[in-house]
Amino acid sequence: MHPTHDLLKNMLNIFWKDYAYIPKLTERHISIQRQLADLEKLAFVTEGDFDSASSLNSDNLDAGNKQACPLCPKEKFRACNSHKLHRHLQNLHWKVSVEFEGYRMCICHLPCRPVKPNIIGEQISSKMGAHYHCIICSATITRRTDMLGHVRRHVNKGETKSMYIAASAAKPPNEILKEADTDVQVCPNYSVPQKTDSYFNPKMKLNRQLIFCTLAALAKERKPLECLDAFGATGIMGLQWAKHLGNAVKVTINDLNENSVTLIQENCHLNKLKVVVDSKEKEESDDIPEEGEENFGNIKVTKMDANVLMHLRSFDFIHLDPFGTSVNYLDSAFRNIRNLGIVSVTSTDISSLYAKAQHVARRHYGCNIVRTEYYKELAARIVVAAVARAAARCNKGIEVLFAVALEHFVLVVVRVLRGPTSADETAKKIQYLIHCQWCEERIFQKDGNMVEENPYRQLPCNCHGSMPGKTAIELGPLWSSSLFNTGFLKRMLFESLHHGLDDIQALIKTLIFESECTPQSQFSVQAPSNLNKQEEYGVFIKTTDDTTTDNYIAQGKRRSNETTTNLAKRQKTDVNTEHPPFYYNVHRHSIKGMNMPKLKKFLCCLSQAGFRVSRTHFDPMGVRTDAPLMQFKSILLKYSTPTYTGGQSEGHVQPASEDTVADRVEMSVNDKAEASGCRRW
């Protein structure tokens, strides 16, 4: 025998001794290796020899040191020299491999998976399909991109090789979080919706507290309330309702996912709440409260589609918080909502609402939008318009209690008014908006069906006459009426104080100032002496509001003619006190080469000029006022100081003449128009 054969046999004996003590060899396929050299060593051994790990492939040794590919059948790749095999393994198998924790899942051409034969005439083609073997499970994937996604899903679920094998032995416990004295179990990766079935977002705490205060204020009008959390997930929102409001509410938590329903039931027992499933009370011996413990109430947990549930049952309060847009559930929500009930809608599709994906907004909301300085309020009015159209289709009208647009969500809360008259009044408040692209001036279109010859005349600015081309666009349809109910917001503030929700009190106070369009320093509420009231930070908070509750009667009954007349009169008188639509950003309209005054000082200057003014929660540097844009810029320039003077002086600033102010404002508008001309055209 040739001495080279003896050397090869000794090398193979050392190789199999090294593999003999690796316990996970039988758990992995031969296409999964750490290095390319390990894959080349497999060329000395045939596929059948991996089980015995002791015999040699004499055919390969006697063929003049020719080696066969371990991952290809003989029909596809014949035995060849070592350097040619090295290039084959490197280019065909190793370069297109999928890496995971130091291992490479190479592409395999062996007949490991069944392939459907293709019959061509009387011949049957036996073409083998290339595939990958998963290192975590026993799956075989044909495409590399699909294999990457398959491994990524394992990682997102926390299933690595070691954890996947030990999953049957011990399941990791769920983490328990606490929010507003409510304990809730959450799954791993609970804050990422793509990684878990039961999504829990800690950043939505503000949203949950706002909805809780809304329900608590509604519970003061009538009780008990039939409440629905249509998309429960972990059930945290419904648990807070039942735990803190007690017998005043009858909570139903729904979710279509079976794992979420199981988790909701466990969270109910964790918070000492009884679970009612299919009208039967589910009690266990471990859940019976001991002495000194309190059972807070019952929660009904359902597993069905939200649209089906809202068609089958009537509710006083419905909260919709799907993943993304909620337009698919609005018709069902208004179909069976009781008269004077409340519907709250949380929309998290901010990419479309904030004009980052305009085609999606047109598809979901039937609305044309662009990115403006007031884009957050624009998003809120888009959602309210969609809610109003859904209510009008069911012969119901709405009264907007408040609308909030923050970084992560848009929350709209409306009260339902039954009847075609209310539906017609609601539909009239949906209008189109004319927006000037040069100076950011905006105004709602006038009512009427007649085609106007020159719609640019409606705008207060003169950009169309001084600028070439078309200067304005039409946005909408949008909600054109008020976004806030002052009386309801004051009751919400009282409930937040009563339940100790400190996180949202500052936001609710800002909403109250914004609804009145009054600076915080000038805000005051005159309340009759017979009403209970509480004062905090100069704000008188009424526990009962005669402007709302006196006009709302018992559940399920129609309003009398006298009540309807009083409500209509109150709505007519409230038109003059509604806050002006939209706001201006101070930085957006700053004058080049001038230092702006402090925001509080600027608000006082606008108020002294005779305009209504307030801060807005939509934008920290936004100012809500009824002043026209030209007057807004004139006052801003009047109380600004030149940059070269070294900042603002504490003394009185010599005001400029009105002609000079107007000229400088017009020059600043023209400069900004020229600067944005290249982008616009």
Short mmCIF file of C-alpha atoms in Angstrom, two decimals, residues 526-533:
data_model
loop_
_atom_site.label_atom_id
_atom_site.label_comp_id
_atom_site.label_asym_id
_atom_site.label_seq_id
_atom_site.Cartn_x
_atom_site.Cartn_y
_atom_site.Cartn_z
CA GLN A 526 -66.58 80.88 38.38
CA ALA A 527 -68.61 78.13 40.01
CA PRO A 528 -71.91 78.43 41.86
CA SER A 529 -71.66 78.08 45.60
CA ASN A 530 -73.99 75.07 45.74
CA LEU A 531 -71.59 72.91 43.73
CA ASN A 532 -68.76 70.99 45.28
CA LYS A 533 -65.47 72.35 44.05
#
